[in-house]
Short mmCIF file of N, CA and C in Angstrom, two decimals:
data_model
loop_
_atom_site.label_atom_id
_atom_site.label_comp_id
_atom_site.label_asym_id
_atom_site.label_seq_id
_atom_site.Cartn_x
_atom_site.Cartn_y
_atom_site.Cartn_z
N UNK N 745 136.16 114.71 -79.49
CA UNK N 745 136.74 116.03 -79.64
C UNK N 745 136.81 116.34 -81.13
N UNK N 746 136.31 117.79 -81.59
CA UNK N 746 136.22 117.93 -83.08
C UNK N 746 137.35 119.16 -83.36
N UNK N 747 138.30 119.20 -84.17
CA UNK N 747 138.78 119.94 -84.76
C UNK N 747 138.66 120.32 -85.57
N UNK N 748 138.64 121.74 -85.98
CA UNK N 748 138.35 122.20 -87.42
C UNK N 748 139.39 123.90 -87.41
N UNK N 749 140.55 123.37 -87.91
CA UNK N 749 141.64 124.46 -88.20
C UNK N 749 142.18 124.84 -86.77
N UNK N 750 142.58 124.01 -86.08
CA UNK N 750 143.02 124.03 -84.81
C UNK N 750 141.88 124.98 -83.72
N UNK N 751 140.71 124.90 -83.91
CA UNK N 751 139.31 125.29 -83.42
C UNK N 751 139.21 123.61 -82.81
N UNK N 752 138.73 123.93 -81.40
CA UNK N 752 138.75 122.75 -80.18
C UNK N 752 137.14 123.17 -79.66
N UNK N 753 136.49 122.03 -79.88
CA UNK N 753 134.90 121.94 -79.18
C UNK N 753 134.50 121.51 -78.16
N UNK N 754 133.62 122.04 -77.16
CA UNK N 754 133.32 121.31 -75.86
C UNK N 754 132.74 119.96 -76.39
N UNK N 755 133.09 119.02 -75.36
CA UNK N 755 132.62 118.08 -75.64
C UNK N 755 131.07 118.02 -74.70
N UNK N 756 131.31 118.60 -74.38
CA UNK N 756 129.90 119.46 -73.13
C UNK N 756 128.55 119.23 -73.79
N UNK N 757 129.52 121.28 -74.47
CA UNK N 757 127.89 122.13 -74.73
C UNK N 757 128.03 122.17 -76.10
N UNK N 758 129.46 121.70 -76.80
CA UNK N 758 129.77 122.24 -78.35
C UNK N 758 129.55 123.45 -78.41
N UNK N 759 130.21 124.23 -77.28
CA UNK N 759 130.81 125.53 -77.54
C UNK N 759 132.55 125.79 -78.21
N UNK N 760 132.77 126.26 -79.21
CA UNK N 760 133.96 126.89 -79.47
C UNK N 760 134.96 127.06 -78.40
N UNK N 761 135.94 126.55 -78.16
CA UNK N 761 136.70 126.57 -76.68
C UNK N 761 137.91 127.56 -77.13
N UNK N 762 137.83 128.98 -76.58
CA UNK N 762 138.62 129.82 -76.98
C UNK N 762 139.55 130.20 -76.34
N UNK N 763 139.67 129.36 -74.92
CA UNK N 763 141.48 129.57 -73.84
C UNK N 763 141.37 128.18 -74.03
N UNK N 764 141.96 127.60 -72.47
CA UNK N 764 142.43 126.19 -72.53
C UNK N 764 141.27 125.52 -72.47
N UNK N 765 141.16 123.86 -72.84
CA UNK N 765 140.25 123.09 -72.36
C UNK N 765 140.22 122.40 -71.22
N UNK N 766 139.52 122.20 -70.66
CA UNK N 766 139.67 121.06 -69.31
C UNK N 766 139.60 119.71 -70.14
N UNK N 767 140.78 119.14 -70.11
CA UNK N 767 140.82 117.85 -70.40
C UNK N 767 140.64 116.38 -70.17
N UNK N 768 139.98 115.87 -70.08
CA UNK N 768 139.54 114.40 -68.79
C UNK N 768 139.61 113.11 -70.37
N UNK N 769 140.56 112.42 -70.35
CA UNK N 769 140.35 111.83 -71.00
C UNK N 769 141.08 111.86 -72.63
N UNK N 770 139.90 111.87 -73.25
CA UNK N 770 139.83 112.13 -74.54
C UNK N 770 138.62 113.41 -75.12
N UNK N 771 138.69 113.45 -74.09
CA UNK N 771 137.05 114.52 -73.93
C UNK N 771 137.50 116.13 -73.92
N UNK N 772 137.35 117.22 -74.57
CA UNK N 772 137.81 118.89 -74.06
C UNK N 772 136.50 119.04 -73.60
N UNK N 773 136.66 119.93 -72.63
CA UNK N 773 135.52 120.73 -71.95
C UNK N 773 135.69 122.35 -71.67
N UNK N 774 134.94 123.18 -71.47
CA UNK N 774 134.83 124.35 -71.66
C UNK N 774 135.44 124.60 -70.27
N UNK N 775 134.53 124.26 -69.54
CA UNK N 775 134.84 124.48 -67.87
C UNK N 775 134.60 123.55 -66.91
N UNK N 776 134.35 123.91 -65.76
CA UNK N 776 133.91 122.44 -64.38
C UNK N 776 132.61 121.72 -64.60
N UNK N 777 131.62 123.04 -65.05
CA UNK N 777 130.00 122.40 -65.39
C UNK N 777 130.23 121.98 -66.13
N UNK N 778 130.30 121.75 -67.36
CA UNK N 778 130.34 120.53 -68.46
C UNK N 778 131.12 119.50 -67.84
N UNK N 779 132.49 119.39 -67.68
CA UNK N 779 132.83 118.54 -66.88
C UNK N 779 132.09 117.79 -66.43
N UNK N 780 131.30 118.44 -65.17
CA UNK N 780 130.70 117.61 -64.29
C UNK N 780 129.11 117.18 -64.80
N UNK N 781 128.75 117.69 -65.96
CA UNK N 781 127.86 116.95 -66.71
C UNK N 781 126.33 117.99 -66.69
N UNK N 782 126.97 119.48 -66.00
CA UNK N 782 125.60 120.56 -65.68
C UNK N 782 125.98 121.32 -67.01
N UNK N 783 124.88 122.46 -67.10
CA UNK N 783 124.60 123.24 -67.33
C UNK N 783 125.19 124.76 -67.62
N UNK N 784 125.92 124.98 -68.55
CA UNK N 784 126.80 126.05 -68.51
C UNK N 784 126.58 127.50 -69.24
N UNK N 785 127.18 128.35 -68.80
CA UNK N 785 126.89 129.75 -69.44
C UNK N 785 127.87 130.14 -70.42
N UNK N 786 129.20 129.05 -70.61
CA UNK N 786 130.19 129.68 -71.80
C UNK N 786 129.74 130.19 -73.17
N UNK N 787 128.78 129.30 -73.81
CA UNK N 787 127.83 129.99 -74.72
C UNK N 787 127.88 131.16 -75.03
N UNK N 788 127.39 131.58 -73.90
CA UNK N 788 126.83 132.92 -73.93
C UNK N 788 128.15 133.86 -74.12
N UNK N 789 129.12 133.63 -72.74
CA UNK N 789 129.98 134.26 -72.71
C UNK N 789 130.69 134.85 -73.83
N UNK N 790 131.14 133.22 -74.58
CA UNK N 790 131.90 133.57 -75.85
C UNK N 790 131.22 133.50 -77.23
N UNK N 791 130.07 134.19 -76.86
CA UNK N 791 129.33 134.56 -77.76
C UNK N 791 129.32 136.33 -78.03
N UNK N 792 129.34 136.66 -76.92
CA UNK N 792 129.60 138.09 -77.01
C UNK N 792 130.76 138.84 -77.74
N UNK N 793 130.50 139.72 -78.42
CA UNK N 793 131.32 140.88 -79.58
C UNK N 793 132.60 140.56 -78.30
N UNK N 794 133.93 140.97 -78.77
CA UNK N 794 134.84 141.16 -78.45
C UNK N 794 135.22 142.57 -77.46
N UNK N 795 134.34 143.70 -78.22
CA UNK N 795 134.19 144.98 -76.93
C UNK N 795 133.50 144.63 -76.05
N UNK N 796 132.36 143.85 -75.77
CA UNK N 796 131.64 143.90 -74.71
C UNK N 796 132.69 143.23 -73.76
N UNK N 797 133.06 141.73 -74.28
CA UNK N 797 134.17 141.30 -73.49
C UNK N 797 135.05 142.10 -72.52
N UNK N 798 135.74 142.32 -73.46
CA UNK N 798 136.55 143.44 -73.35
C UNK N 798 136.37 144.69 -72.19
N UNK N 799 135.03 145.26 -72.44
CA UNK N 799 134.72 146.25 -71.85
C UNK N 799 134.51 145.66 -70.45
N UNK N 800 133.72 144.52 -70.30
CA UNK N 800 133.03 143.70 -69.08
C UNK N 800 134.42 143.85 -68.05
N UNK N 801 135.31 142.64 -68.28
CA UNK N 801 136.55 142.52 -67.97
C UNK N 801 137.46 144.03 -67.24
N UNK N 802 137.32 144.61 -68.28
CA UNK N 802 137.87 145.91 -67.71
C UNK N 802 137.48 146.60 -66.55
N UNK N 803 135.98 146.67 -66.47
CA UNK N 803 135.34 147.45 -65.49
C UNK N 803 135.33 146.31 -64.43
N UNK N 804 135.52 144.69 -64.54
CA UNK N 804 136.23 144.40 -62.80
C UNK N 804 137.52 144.09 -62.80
N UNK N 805 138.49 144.91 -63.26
CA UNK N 805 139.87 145.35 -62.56
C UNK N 805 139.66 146.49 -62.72
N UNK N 806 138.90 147.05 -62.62
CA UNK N 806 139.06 149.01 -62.20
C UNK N 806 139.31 148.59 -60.72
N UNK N 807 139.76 149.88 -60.33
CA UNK N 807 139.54 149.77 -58.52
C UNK N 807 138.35 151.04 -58.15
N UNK N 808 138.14 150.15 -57.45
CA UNK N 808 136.78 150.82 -56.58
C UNK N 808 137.53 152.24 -55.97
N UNK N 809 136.31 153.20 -56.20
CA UNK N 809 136.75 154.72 -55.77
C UNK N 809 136.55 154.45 -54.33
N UNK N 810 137.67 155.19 -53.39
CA UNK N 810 137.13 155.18 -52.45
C UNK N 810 137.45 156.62 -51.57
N UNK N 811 136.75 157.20 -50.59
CA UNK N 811 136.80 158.32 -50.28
C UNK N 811 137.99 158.67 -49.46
N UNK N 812 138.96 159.62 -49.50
CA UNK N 812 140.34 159.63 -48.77
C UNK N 812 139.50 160.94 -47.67
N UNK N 813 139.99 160.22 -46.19
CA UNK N 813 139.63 161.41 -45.33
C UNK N 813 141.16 162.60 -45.25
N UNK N 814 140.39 163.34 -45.09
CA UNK N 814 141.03 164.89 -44.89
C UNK N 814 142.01 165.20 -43.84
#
């Protein structure tokens, strides 16, 4: 596990772990796939600008329109 200014690294993918880590050990992990030794998309995830985030997130807790009958 590497610290650098209270910055926590997968021990995975050595992605930047920016909520909690999954902890097993002595080991942080990003999520279940690293964990379990696959292939993960956090990368990507928390790689993205902070609006896109942001924006992503938002649009699935909108609620779905739905048509009111008459």
């Amino acid at each position: 596990m590497a610290r650098v200014d209270f910055t926590i690294w997968c021990d995975g993918c050595g992605t930047e772990i920016l909520g909690l880590p999954i902890v097993r050990g002595k080991h942080d992990f990003c999520c279940q796939e690293c964990l379990q030794g696959f292939r993960c998309e956090c990368c990507s995830w928390y790689s993205l600008d902070d609006d896109e985030r942001r924006s992503d997130e938002s649009s699935k807790d909108a609620p779905e329109e739905t048509e009111i009958p008459n």
